[in-house]
């Protein structure tokens, strides 16, 4: 089952959002239009707009209004990826060259700034300061999350709590507010917006844990980049932290990570990945992802029963089985 | 006469803004608080907050409200400097090490993102979507301006119009909206906000032309960085463009610029600076700055006569004589 199959009936609305997404970054400066549309063209799941539209189904669904949160949220996500690629020194993203590899780091930086600015400008079309505030705060939290990631590169002593706080800021928060802002823009009740936030937060946590598992155990075809790239850049993820807790694995795994660090990421991570695969870290990480999904489903169960709720349920299950 | 002498009576209010500026970037993440306060600590003229407060004098002056535009505007300015230093590969700013030299480029990038986010979050404390929109649009325009600068590095064929458009986006716009938003936040009339915008825009243009002249002809002590750094990084400014129009200077100057380009900025720019100094480019650039100041004063003359108007007049004259 592909992600988009879930949204057959929503396809027309998502096509509209897609068109608006491209329109939003058209601008006065040719190079910026190319660089900002570059990442959009490479595809992506448009998960955040989907959450916005589904969140909107719990109020007075109005696509004209919802676009002004759906498009900004996808743009903020895109801007963070463009800046992320500068840091990760990534040459490909979604199987295509990154902005920083096709142009350069400086251009990638301003492309990100431009997209952030466009996102926030667009959101002001809805004259609701609460929405602007939630978006701007998300930008702050995301940059804190990114900074924490840099700070914790190759830190094998970090706690699981550290990891969870980081992915909350880096990923879960934006998915949470996608669901919430859809509801708010559609005038849903505070209680519903709150439950949708909680659903999104928990799905987002599971999503990132699954993403980190995929980075280690997926194929290059599945993930659009070579496996183990998190580890090579020093991003110590949940299965690694769990594996490091195992007595007999700890020392050899630490040794491998030190080697990777020493070689500045040029060392292949396959030995380390092999060790982690043999540990119980994978199952423990999957178990935690399951628990987040359970919490997401629990939040959903308190929402009125409708088609959108069923869709959100399907997405939660899908996220937890993802191989893309 | 120092800039701050102008504002004796406003000193108490500016002290409050200064305190709020530091408070605004305090946060959950230690490293980000250090990096973001780093630039603030190095000083700076706080010109944008000054313009906000003076703009506010044309309405119902209320410092409690005005802080929510004054602080964001200084933060946006700071964030753009942090990102600028990444591009410029600058080691010092305001005579102190830059974030990128003291930490690294990645950290400087997220520090900028964090400060932008904090700025926009803070502005949402004023529940006025128009203010949020003006700020977010400025962020877009500034990143376009920065991109144009990168695009035009070492482009000796660019027109004066190109240069003017670029400094409008890079500098003049933010000063214009500082004056305008002060007025808007204080509930001044549309006409007054418009005139203050026009004043700020023209002062900002003159300010940047003067800045570009200083970069060529100032001393390291005056400008806090080695002279000629614009030229070494390929930023072709107004006096250079004017000098290139002179028949007998054009070829040798082009040759010097090509050498600097070839040496990737490691070549001293003093020969080129010497040529420009001998050209009429300096006087022509100064003449254009004068014309912008005249337009700024003209806009002021249509505003009600009060103390703030006198202060703004003094600033306009001061900007046009600046050696700092």
Coordinates of C-alpha atoms in Angstrom, one line a residue:
Chain A
X1 CA 0.0 0.0 0.0
X2 CA 1.5 3.3 -1.0
X3 CA 1.0 6.4 1.1
X4 CA -1.0 8.2 -1.5
X5 CA -3.5 5.4 -2.1
X6 CA -4.9 6.3 1.3
X7 CA -6.0 9.6 0.0
X8 CA -7.9 8.8 -3.2
X9 CA -10.9 11.0 -2.3
X10 CA -8.6 13.8 -1.2
X11 CA -6.6 13.7 -4.3
X12 CA -8.3 16.7 -5.9
X13 CA -7.6 18.9 -2.9
X14 CA -4.1 17.7 -2.6
X15 CA -3.5 18.5 -6.3
X16 CA -4.7 22.1 -5.5
X17 CA -2.3 22.3 -2.6
X18 CA 0.5 21.0 -4.8
X19 CA -0.2 23.7 -7.3
X20 CA -0.3 26.4 -4.6
X21 CA 3.0 25.0 -3.2
X22 CA 4.8 25.8 -6.4
X23 CA 3.1 29.1 -6.8
X24 CA 4.1 30.2 -3.3
X25 CA 7.8 30.2 -4.1
X26 CA 7.6 31.8 -7.5
X27 CA 9.4 35.1 -7.1
X28 CA 11.3 38.0 -8.3
X29 CA 14.6 36.2 -8.3
X30 CA 15.3 33.5 -10.9
X31 CA 17.9 31.6 -9.0
X32 CA 15.9 31.4 -5.8
X33 CA 12.8 30.2 -7.7
X34 CA 15.0 27.4 -9.2
X35 CA 16.6 26.4 -5.9
X36 CA 13.4 26.5 -3.9
X37 CA 11.4 24.5 -6.4
X38 CA 14.3 22.0 -6.8
X39 CA 13.5 20.2 -3.6
X40 CA 9.7 20.3 -4.2
X41 CA 10.2 18.8 -7.6
X42 CA 12.1 15.8 -6.1
X43 CA 8.8 14.8 -4.6
X44 CA 8.2 13.9 -1.0
X45 CA 5.2 12.6 0.8
X46 CA 3.4 16.0 1.5
X47 CA 2.5 14.4 4.8
X48 CA 2.1 17.7 6.5
X49 CA -0.5 19.1 4.1
X50 CA -2.3 15.8 4.3
X51 CA -2.5 16.2 8.1
X52 CA -3.7 19.7 7.7
X53 CA -6.5 18.8 5.4
X54 CA -7.5 15.9 7.6
X55 CA -7.4 18.1 10.7
X56 CA -9.6 20.5 8.8
X57 CA -12.3 17.8 8.5
X58 CA -13.1 18.2 12.2
X59 CA -14.3 21.8 11.7
X60 CA -15.7 23.7 8.8
X61 CA -13.6 22.3 6.1
X62 CA -12.6 25.1 3.7
X63 CA -9.8 24.5 1.3
X64 CA -9.4 28.2 0.5
X65 CA -8.4 28.8 4.1
X66 CA -6.6 25.5 4.8
X67 CA -4.1 26.2 2.0
X68 CA -2.7 29.0 4.1
X69 CA -1.5 26.5 6.7
X70 CA -1.0 23.5 4.5
X71 CA 1.4 25.2 2.2
X72 CA 3.4 27.1 4.9
X73 CA 3.9 23.8 6.8
X74 CA 5.2 22.0 3.8
X75 CA 7.5 25.0 3.1
X76 CA 8.8 25.1 6.6
X77 CA 9.5 21.4 6.3
X78 CA 11.3 22.0 3.0
X79 CA 13.3 24.9 4.3
X80 CA 14.5 22.7 7.2
X81 CA 15.6 20.0 4.8
X82 CA 17.5 22.5 2.7
X83 CA 19.4 23.7 5.8
X84 CA 19.7 20.1 7.0
X85 CA 21.5 19.1 3.9
X86 CA 24.1 21.9 4.4
X87 CA 24.9 20.4 7.8
X88 CA 24.7 16.8 6.8
X89 CA 26.9 17.5 3.8
X90 CA 24.4 15.4 1.9
X91 CA 24.7 15.1 -1.8
X92 CA 21.4 13.5 -2.4
X93 CA 17.9 13.8 -0.9
X94 CA 14.9 11.9 -2.2
X95 CA 17.3 10.4 -4.7
X96 CA 18.0 13.8 -6.3
X97 CA 21.1 16.1 -5.9
X98 CA 20.6 18.5 -2.9
X99 CA 20.5 22.3 -3.3
X100 CA 23.9 22.4 -1.6
X101 CA 25.5 19.9 -3.9
X102 CA 23.9 21.3 -7.1
X103 CA 24.6 24.9 -6.1
X104 CA 26.5 25.6 -2.9
X105 CA 26.2 26.0 0.8
X106 CA 25.7 29.7 0.8
X107 CA 22.9 29.4 -1.8
X108 CA 21.3 26.6 0.2
X109 CA 21.3 28.8 3.3
X110 CA 19.5 31.7 1.7
X111 CA 17.2 29.3 -0.1
X112 CA 16.1 28.1 3.3
X113 CA 15.7 31.6 4.6
X114 CA 13.7 32.6 1.6
X115 CA 11.4 29.6 2.0
X116 CA 10.9 30.2 5.7
X117 CA 10.0 33.8 5.0
X118 CA 7.6 32.8 2.2
X119 CA 5.9 30.3 4.6
X120 CA 5.4 32.8 7.3
X121 CA 4.2 35.5 4.8
X122 CA 1.6 33.1 3.4
X123 CA 0.3 32.2 6.8
X124 CA -0.5 35.8 7.5
X125 CA -3.2 35.6 4.9
X126 CA -5.2 34.0 7.7
X127 CA -5.6 36.9 10.0
X128 CA -5.2 34.7 13.1
X129 CA -2.2 35.7 15.3
X130 CA -2.4 32.3 17.2
X131 CA -1.6 30.5 13.9
X132 CA 1.4 32.8 13.2
X133 CA 2.6 32.3 16.8
X134 CA 2.4 28.5 16.6
X135 CA 4.3 28.5 13.3
X136 CA 7.1 30.9 14.5
X137 CA 7.5 28.9 17.7
X138 CA 7.9 25.7 15.7
X139 CA 10.7 27.3 13.7
X140 CA 12.4 28.1 17.0
X141 CA 12.0 24.6 18.4
X142 CA 13.2 23.1 15.1
X143 CA 16.4 25.1 15.2
X144 CA 16.9 24.1 18.8
X145 CA 16.5 20.5 17.8
X146 CA 19.0 20.8 15.0
X147 CA 21.5 22.5 17.3
X148 CA 21.0 19.7 19.8
X149 CA 21.7 17.2 17.0
X150 CA 25.0 19.0 16.2
X151 CA 25.9 19.2 19.9
X152 CA 25.2 15.5 20.3
X153 CA 27.1 14.3 17.2
X154 CA 29.1 11.2 18.1
X155 CA 28.1 11.5 21.8
X156 CA 27.6 7.9 22.7
X157 CA 26.9 8.8 26.3
X158 CA 23.7 10.6 25.5
X159 CA 20.5 9.3 27.1
X160 CA 17.4 8.0 25.4
X161 CA 15.6 10.9 26.8
X162 CA 18.0 13.2 25.0
X163 CA 17.3 11.5 21.8
X164 CA 13.5 11.7 22.3
X165 CA 13.6 15.4 23.1
X166 CA 15.6 16.0 20.0
X167 CA 13.3 14.1 17.6
X168 CA 10.4 15.8 19.3
X169 CA 11.7 19.2 18.2
X170 CA 13.1 18.0 14.9
X171 CA 10.1 16.1 13.6
X172 CA 7.2 15.4 15.9
X173 CA 6.4 19.0 16.7
X174 CA 5.8 20.0 13.0
X175 CA 3.5 17.0 12.4
X176 CA 1.7 17.8 15.7
X177 CA 1.0 21.3 14.7
X178 CA 0.0 20.3 11.1
X179 CA -2.9 18.4 12.6
X180 CA -3.7 21.1 15.1
X181 CA -3.5 24.0 12.7
X182 CA -5.8 22.3 10.2
X183 CA -8.3 22.1 13.0
X184 CA -7.8 25.6 14.2
X185 CA -8.0 27.1 10.7
X186 CA -11.3 25.2 10.3
X187 CA -12.6 26.6 13.5
X188 CA -12.8 23.2 15.3
X189 CA -13.1 23.2 19.1
X190 CA -10.1 23.6 21.4
X191 CA -10.5 20.1 22.6
X192 CA -10.4 18.7 19.1
X193 CA -7.4 20.8 18.2
X194 CA -5.7 19.5 21.3
X195 CA -6.5 15.9 20.6
X196 CA -5.3 16.3 17.0
X197 CA -2.1 17.8 18.3
X198 CA -1.6 14.8 20.5
X199 CA -2.3 12.4 17.7
X200 CA 0.2 14.2 15.4
X201 CA 2.9 14.4 18.1
X202 CA 2.8 10.7 18.8
X203 CA 2.6 9.7 15.1
X204 CA 5.6 12.1 14.5
X205 CA 7.7 10.4 17.2
X206 CA 6.9 7.0 15.7
X207 CA 7.7 8.4 12.3
X208 CA 11.1 9.6 13.3
X209 CA 12.0 6.4 15.1
X210 CA 11.0 4.4 12.0
X211 CA 13.0 6.9 9.9
X212 CA 16.1 6.3 12.0
X213 CA 15.6 2.5 11.8
X214 CA 15.3 2.8 8.0
X215 CA 18.5 4.8 7.8
X216 CA 20.3 1.9 9.3
X217 CA 18.5 -1.1 7.8
X218 CA 16.8 0.2 4.6
X219 CA 18.2 -0.2 1.2
X220 CA 19.5 2.7 -0.8
X221 CA 16.6 2.3 -3.1
X222 CA 14.1 2.5 -0.3
X223 CA 15.5 5.6 1.4
X224 CA 17.0 7.5 -1.5
X225 CA 20.5 7.7 0.1
X226 CA 23.1 5.2 1.3
X227 CA 22.2 3.4 4.5
X228 CA 24.0 4.3 7.7
X229 CA 24.4 7.9 6.7
X230 CA 23.1 9.1 10.2
X231 CA 25.8 7.1 11.8
X232 CA 28.5 8.3 9.5
X233 CA 27.7 11.9 10.3
X234 CA 27.6 11.2 14.0
X235 CA 23.9 11.2 14.6
X236 CA 23.4 8.5 17.3
X237 CA 19.9 7.2 17.0
X238 CA 17.6 5.1 19.2
X239 CA 18.6 1.5 18.0
X240 CA 22.3 2.5 18.5
X241 CA 21.6 3.8 22.0
X242 CA 19.8 0.6 22.9
X243 CA 22.5 -1.6 21.3
X244 CA 25.1 0.2 23.4
X245 CA 23.3 -1.0 26.5
X246 CA 24.2 -4.6 25.7
X247 CA 27.2 -5.8 27.7
X248 CA 28.9 -7.9 25.0
X249 CA 28.2 -5.4 22.2
X250 CA 29.0 -2.1 23.8
X251 CA 32.8 -2.2 23.5
X252 CA 33.1 -3.4 19.9
X253 CA 30.3 -1.0 18.8
X254 CA 31.9 1.9 20.5
X255 CA 35.1 1.0 18.8
X256 CA 33.4 1.0 15.4
X257 CA 31.8 4.4 16.1
X258 CA 35.1 5.9 17.2
X259 CA 36.6 4.6 13.9
X260 CA 33.8 6.2 11.9
X261 CA 34.4 9.4 13.8
X262 CA 38.1 9.3 13.3
X263 CA 37.7 8.7 9.5
X264 CA 35.3 11.7 9.5
X265 CA 32.4 9.7 8.1
X266 CA 34.4 8.2 5.2
X267 CA 34.4 4.8 6.8
X268 CA 31.6 2.4 5.8
X269 CA 29.1 1.8 8.6
X270 CA 28.2 -1.7 7.6
X271 CA 30.1 -3.4 10.4
X272 CA 28.4 -1.2 13.0
X273 CA 25.0 -1.8 11.4
X274 CA 25.6 -5.5 11.5
X275 CA 26.2 -5.4 15.2
X276 CA 23.1 -3.3 15.9
X277 CA 21.1 -5.7 13.8
X278 CA 22.2 -8.6 16.0
X279 CA 21.2 -6.6 19.2
X280 CA 17.8 -6.4 20.7
X281 CA 18.0 -2.6 20.0
X282 CA 15.9 -3.0 16.8
X283 CA 13.1 -4.7 18.6
X284 CA 13.2 -2.3 21.5
X285 CA 13.1 0.7 19.2
X286 CA 10.2 -0.8 17.3
X287 CA 8.4 -1.5 20.5
X288 CA 8.7 2.2 21.5
X289 CA 7.4 3.2 18.1
X290 CA 4.5 0.9 18.7
X291 CA 3.8 2.6 22.0
X292 CA 3.7 6.0 20.3
X293 CA 1.3 4.7 17.7
X294 CA -0.9 3.3 20.5
X295 CA -1.0 6.8 22.1
X296 CA -1.8 8.4 18.8
X297 CA -4.7 5.9 18.3
X298 CA -5.9 6.6 21.8
X299 CA -6.1 10.4 21.1
X300 CA -8.0 9.6 17.9
X301 CA -10.5 7.4 19.7
X302 CA -11.7 10.5 21.6
X303 CA -12.5 12.4 18.4
X304 CA -15.8 12.1 16.6
X305 CA -16.0 9.1 14.3
X306 CA -15.8 10.2 10.7
X307 CA -13.9 9.4 7.5
X308 CA -11.0 11.7 8.4
X309 CA -10.5 9.8 11.7
X310 CA -10.4 6.5 9.8
X311 CA -7.8 8.0 7.4
X312 CA -5.7 9.2 10.3
X313 CA -5.9 5.7 11.9
X314 CA -4.7 4.2 8.6
X315 CA -1.8 6.7 8.4
X316 CA -0.8 5.8 12.0
X317 CA -0.6 2.1 11.1
X318 CA 1.1 2.9 7.8
X319 CA 3.8 5.1 9.4
X320 CA 4.6 2.2 11.7
X321 CA 5.2 -0.2 8.8
X322 CA 6.9 2.3 6.5
X323 CA 9.7 1.1 4.2
X324 CA 10.0 4.3 2.1
Chain B
X1 CA 29.1 63.4 17.9
X2 CA 28.4 59.8 18.7
X3 CA 25.2 58.2 17.5
X4 CA 23.9 57.6 21.0
X5 CA 24.4 61.2 22.1
X6 CA 21.4 61.9 19.9
X7 CA 19.2 60.0 22.2
X8 CA 19.9 61.2 25.6
X9 CA 16.2 61.6 26.6
X10 CA 15.4 58.2 25.0
X11 CA 18.2 56.5 26.9
X12 CA 15.9 54.9 29.6
X13 CA 13.6 53.4 27.0
X14 CA 16.5 52.1 24.9
X15 CA 18.0 50.5 28.1
X16 CA 14.7 48.7 28.5
X17 CA 14.8 47.5 24.9
X18 CA 18.4 46.3 25.4
X19 CA 17.3 44.3 28.4
X20 CA 14.4 42.8 26.5
X21 CA 16.7 42.0 23.6
X22 CA 18.8 39.8 25.7
X23 CA 15.8 38.2 27.4
X24 CA 14.3 37.4 24.1
X25 CA 17.0 34.9 23.1
X26 CA 17.3 33.2 26.4
X27 CA 16.3 29.7 25.9
X28 CA 16.3 26.1 26.6
X29 CA 19.5 25.3 24.8
X30 CA 22.7 26.6 26.3
X31 CA 24.8 26.7 23.1
X32 CA 22.1 28.7 21.2
X33 CA 21.8 31.2 24.0
X34 CA 25.6 31.7 23.9
X35 CA 25.8 32.0 20.1
X36 CA 22.9 34.3 19.8
X37 CA 23.9 36.6 22.6
X38 CA 27.5 36.6 21.2
X39 CA 26.7 39.1 18.4
X40 CA 24.4 41.2 20.6
X41 CA 27.2 41.6 23.2
X42 CA 29.6 42.9 20.5
X43 CA 27.5 46.0 20.5
X44 CA 26.0 47.6 17.4
X45 CA 24.1 50.8 17.0
X46 CA 20.6 49.4 17.7
X47 CA 19.5 51.8 15.0
X48 CA 16.4 49.8 14.2
X49 CA 14.9 49.9 17.7
X50 CA 15.7 53.6 17.8
X51 CA 13.7 54.1 14.6
X52 CA 10.9 52.1 16.0
X53 CA 10.7 54.2 19.2
X54 CA 10.9 57.4 17.2
X55 CA 8.2 56.2 14.8
X56 CA 6.1 55.4 17.8
X57 CA 6.2 59.0 18.9
X58 CA 3.8 59.8 16.0
X59 CA 1.1 57.8 17.6
X60 CA 0.2 56.8 21.1
X61 CA 3.7 56.0 22.4
X62 CA 3.6 52.9 24.5
X63 CA 6.9 51.2 25.2
X64 CA 5.2 48.0 26.3
X65 CA 3.8 47.5 22.9
X66 CA 6.7 49.0 20.9
X67 CA 9.1 46.5 22.4
X68 CA 7.3 43.8 20.3
X69 CA 8.5 45.4 17.1
X70 CA 11.7 47.0 18.3
X71 CA 13.2 43.7 19.6
X72 CA 12.1 41.6 16.6
X73 CA 13.6 44.1 14.2
X74 CA 17.0 44.1 15.9
X75 CA 16.8 40.3 16.1
X76 CA 16.0 40.0 12.3
X77 CA 19.0 42.3 11.7
X78 CA 21.2 40.2 13.9
X79 CA 20.1 36.9 12.3
X80 CA 20.9 38.3 8.9
X81 CA 24.4 39.3 10.1
X82 CA 25.0 35.9 11.5
X83 CA 24.0 34.3 8.1
X84 CA 25.9 37.0 6.3
X85 CA 29.1 36.2 8.1
X86 CA 28.9 32.6 6.9
X87 CA 28.8 33.8 3.4
X88 CA 31.4 36.5 3.7
X89 CA 33.7 34.1 5.5
X90 CA 34.2 36.9 7.9
X91 CA 36.3 36.3 11.0
X92 CA 35.4 39.5 12.8
X93 CA 32.3 41.6 13.0
X94 CA 32.1 44.8 15.2
X95 CA 35.7 44.0 16.0
X96 CA 34.8 40.7 17.7
X97 CA 35.1 37.1 16.4
X98 CA 32.0 36.1 14.4
X99 CA 29.8 33.2 15.4
X100 CA 31.1 31.2 12.4
X101 CA 34.7 31.8 13.3
X102 CA 34.2 31.1 17.1
X103 CA 32.0 28.1 16.5
X104 CA 31.4 26.9 13.0
X105 CA 29.2 27.5 9.9
X106 CA 26.6 25.0 10.8
X107 CA 26.1 26.5 14.2
X108 CA 26.0 30.0 12.7
X109 CA 23.3 28.8 10.3
X110 CA 21.0 27.4 13.0
X111 CA 21.8 30.4 15.3
X112 CA 20.3 32.6 12.5
X113 CA 17.3 30.4 12.1
X114 CA 16.7 30.4 15.9
X115 CA 17.0 34.2 16.1
X116 CA 14.6 34.6 13.1
X117 CA 12.1 32.3 14.8
X118 CA 12.4 34.1 18.1
X119 CA 11.9 37.5 16.3
X120 CA 8.7 36.4 14.6
X121 CA 7.4 34.7 17.7
X122 CA 7.9 37.8 19.8
X123 CA 6.1 40.0 17.2
X124 CA 3.0 37.8 17.5
X125 CA 2.6 39.2 21.0
X126 CA 1.0 42.1 19.2
X127 CA -2.1 40.6 17.8
X128 CA -1.8 42.5 14.5
X129 CA -1.5 40.3 11.4
X130 CA -0.4 43.3 9.3
X131 CA 2.7 43.6 11.5
X132 CA 3.5 39.9 11.2
X133 CA 3.1 40.1 7.4
X134 CA 5.4 43.1 7.1
X135 CA 8.1 41.3 9.1
X136 CA 7.8 38.0 7.2
X137 CA 7.9 39.8 3.9
X138 CA 11.0 41.7 4.9
X139 CA 12.7 38.3 5.7
X140 CA 11.8 37.2 2.1
X141 CA 13.1 40.4 0.6
X142 CA 16.3 40.3 2.6
X143 CA 17.1 36.7 1.5
X144 CA 16.4 37.7 -2.1
X145 CA 18.9 40.6 -1.6
X146 CA 21.5 38.3 -0.2
X147 CA 21.0 35.9 -3.1
X148 CA 21.4 38.8 -5.6
X149 CA 24.6 39.7 -3.9
X150 CA 26.0 36.2 -4.3
X151 CA 24.8 36.1 -7.9
X152 CA 26.5 39.4 -8.6
X153 CA 29.8 38.6 -6.9
X154 CA 32.6 39.9 -9.2
X155 CA 30.1 40.9 -11.8
X156 CA 31.7 44.1 -13.0
X157 CA 29.1 44.5 -15.8
X158 CA 26.2 44.9 -13.3
X159 CA 24.2 48.2 -13.6
X160 CA 23.9 50.9 -10.9
X161 CA 20.2 50.0 -10.8
X162 CA 21.2 46.4 -9.9
X163 CA 23.2 47.7 -7.0
X164 CA 20.5 49.9 -5.8
X165 CA 17.9 47.2 -5.9
X166 CA 20.2 44.9 -4.0
X167 CA 20.9 47.4 -1.2
X168 CA 17.2 48.3 -1.0
X169 CA 16.5 44.7 -0.2
X170 CA 19.5 44.1 1.9
X171 CA 19.4 47.2 4.1
X172 CA 16.9 50.0 3.3
X173 CA 13.8 47.9 3.6
X174 CA 14.4 46.8 7.2
X175 CA 15.1 50.4 8.2
X176 CA 12.0 51.6 6.4
X177 CA 9.8 49.1 8.2
X178 CA 11.4 49.9 11.5
X179 CA 10.0 53.5 11.2
X180 CA 6.7 52.3 9.7
X181 CA 6.1 49.5 12.3
X182 CA 6.8 51.9 15.2
X183 CA 4.1 54.1 13.8
X184 CA 1.7 51.2 13.2
X185 CA 2.2 49.7 16.6
X186 CA 1.5 53.1 18.1
X187 CA -1.7 53.4 16.1
X188 CA -0.5 56.4 14.0
X189 CA -2.4 57.3 10.8
X190 CA -1.7 55.4 7.6
X191 CA -0.4 58.6 6.1
X192 CA 2.1 59.1 8.8
X193 CA 3.2 55.4 8.7
X194 CA 3.7 55.8 4.9
X195 CA 5.8 58.9 5.3
X196 CA 7.9 57.3 8.0
X197 CA 8.4 54.3 5.7
X198 CA 9.6 56.7 3.0
X199 CA 11.9 58.5 5.4
X200 CA 13.4 55.2 6.6
X201 CA 13.8 53.8 3.1
X202 CA 15.8 56.8 1.9
X203 CA 17.9 57.0 5.1
X204 CA 18.6 53.3 4.7
X205 CA 19.7 53.7 1.1
X206 CA 22.1 56.5 2.1
X207 CA 23.3 54.4 5.1
X208 CA 24.3 51.5 2.9
X209 CA 26.0 53.7 0.3
X210 CA 28.0 55.3 3.1
X211 CA 28.7 51.8 4.5
X212 CA 30.0 50.7 1.2
X213 CA 32.2 53.8 1.0
X214 CA 33.5 53.2 4.5
X215 CA 34.4 49.6 3.6
X216 CA 36.7 51.0 0.9
X217 CA 38.1 54.1 2.6
X218 CA 37.6 53.6 6.3
X219 CA 40.3 52.4 8.7
X220 CA 40.2 49.0 10.4
X221 CA 39.6 50.8 13.6
X222 CA 36.6 52.7 12.3
X223 CA 34.9 49.8 10.7
X224 CA 35.9 46.9 12.9
X225 CA 37.3 44.9 10.0
X226 CA 40.0 45.3 7.3
X227 CA 39.1 47.8 4.6
X228 CA 38.3 46.5 1.2
X229 CA 36.7 43.3 2.4
X230 CA 33.6 43.9 0.2
X231 CA 35.9 44.0 -2.8
X232 CA 37.9 40.9 -1.8
X233 CA 34.8 38.9 -1.5
X234 CA 33.5 40.1 -4.8
X235 CA 30.9 42.6 -3.7
X236 CA 31.0 45.3 -6.3
X237 CA 29.7 48.5 -4.7
X238 CA 28.6 51.9 -6.0
X239 CA 31.9 53.7 -6.0
X240 CA 33.5 50.8 -7.9
X241 CA 30.7 50.8 -10.5
X242 CA 31.1 54.6 -11.0
X243 CA 34.9 54.3 -11.2
X244 CA 34.6 51.6 -13.8
X245 CA 32.8 54.1 -16.0
X246 CA 35.9 56.2 -16.3
X247 CA 37.7 55.6 -19.6
X248 CA 41.3 55.6 -18.3
X249 CA 40.6 53.8 -15.1
X250 CA 38.4 51.0 -16.4
X251 CA 41.0 48.6 -17.8
X252 CA 43.5 48.8 -14.9
X253 CA 40.7 48.5 -12.3
X254 CA 39.1 45.6 -14.1
X255 CA 42.5 43.9 -14.1
X256 CA 42.9 44.5 -10.4
X257 CA 39.5 43.0 -9.7
X258 CA 40.2 40.0 -11.9
X259 CA 43.4 39.4 -9.9
X260 CA 41.6 39.6 -6.6
X261 CA 39.0 37.2 -8.0
X262 CA 41.7 34.8 -9.2
X263 CA 43.5 34.9 -5.8
X264 CA 40.1 34.1 -4.2
X265 CA 40.2 37.2 -2.0
X266 CA 43.6 36.6 -0.6
X267 CA 45.0 39.5 -2.6
X268 CA 45.2 42.9 -0.9
X269 CA 42.7 45.4 -2.3
X270 CA 44.7 48.5 -1.7
X271 CA 45.8 49.1 -5.3
X272 CA 42.2 48.9 -6.4
X273 CA 41.1 51.1 -3.6
X274 CA 43.8 53.6 -4.6
X275 CA 42.4 53.8 -8.1
X276 CA 38.9 54.3 -6.9
X277 CA 40.0 57.0 -4.6
X278 CA 41.4 58.9 -7.6
X279 CA 38.2 58.5 -9.6
X280 CA 35.2 60.7 -9.4
X281 CA 33.3 57.6 -8.2
X282 CA 33.6 58.6 -4.6
X283 CA 32.1 62.1 -5.1
X284 CA 29.3 60.7 -7.3
X285 CA 28.4 58.0 -4.8
X286 CA 28.4 60.7 -2.0
X287 CA 26.2 62.8 -4.2
X288 CA 23.7 60.0 -4.6
X289 CA 23.7 59.5 -0.8
X290 CA 23.0 63.2 -0.4
X291 CA 20.0 62.9 -2.7
X292 CA 18.6 60.1 -0.7
X293 CA 19.0 62.1 2.5
X294 CA 17.2 65.0 0.8
X295 CA 14.3 62.7 0.0
X296 CA 14.3 61.5 3.6
X297 CA 14.1 65.0 4.9
X298 CA 11.4 65.9 2.4
X299 CA 9.3 63.0 3.8
X300 CA 9.9 64.2 7.3
X301 CA 8.9 67.8 6.5
X302 CA 5.3 66.5 5.8
X303 CA 5.1 65.0 9.3
X304 CA 3.9 67.0 12.3
X305 CA 6.6 69.0 14.0
X306 CA 7.7 67.4 17.2
X307 CA 10.8 66.3 19.0
X308 CA 10.9 62.9 17.3
X309 CA 10.9 64.6 13.9
X310 CA 13.9 66.7 15.0
X311 CA 15.7 63.5 16.2
X312 CA 15.0 61.8 12.9
X313 CA 16.4 64.8 11.0
X314 CA 19.5 64.7 13.1
X315 CA 19.9 61.0 12.4
X316 CA 19.6 61.6 8.7
X317 CA 22.4 64.1 8.7
X318 CA 24.4 61.9 11.0
X319 CA 24.1 58.9 8.7
X320 CA 25.4 60.9 5.9
X321 CA 28.5 61.9 7.8
X322 CA 29.1 58.6 9.5
X323 CA 32.6 57.3 10.0
X324 CA 31.8 54.4 12.3

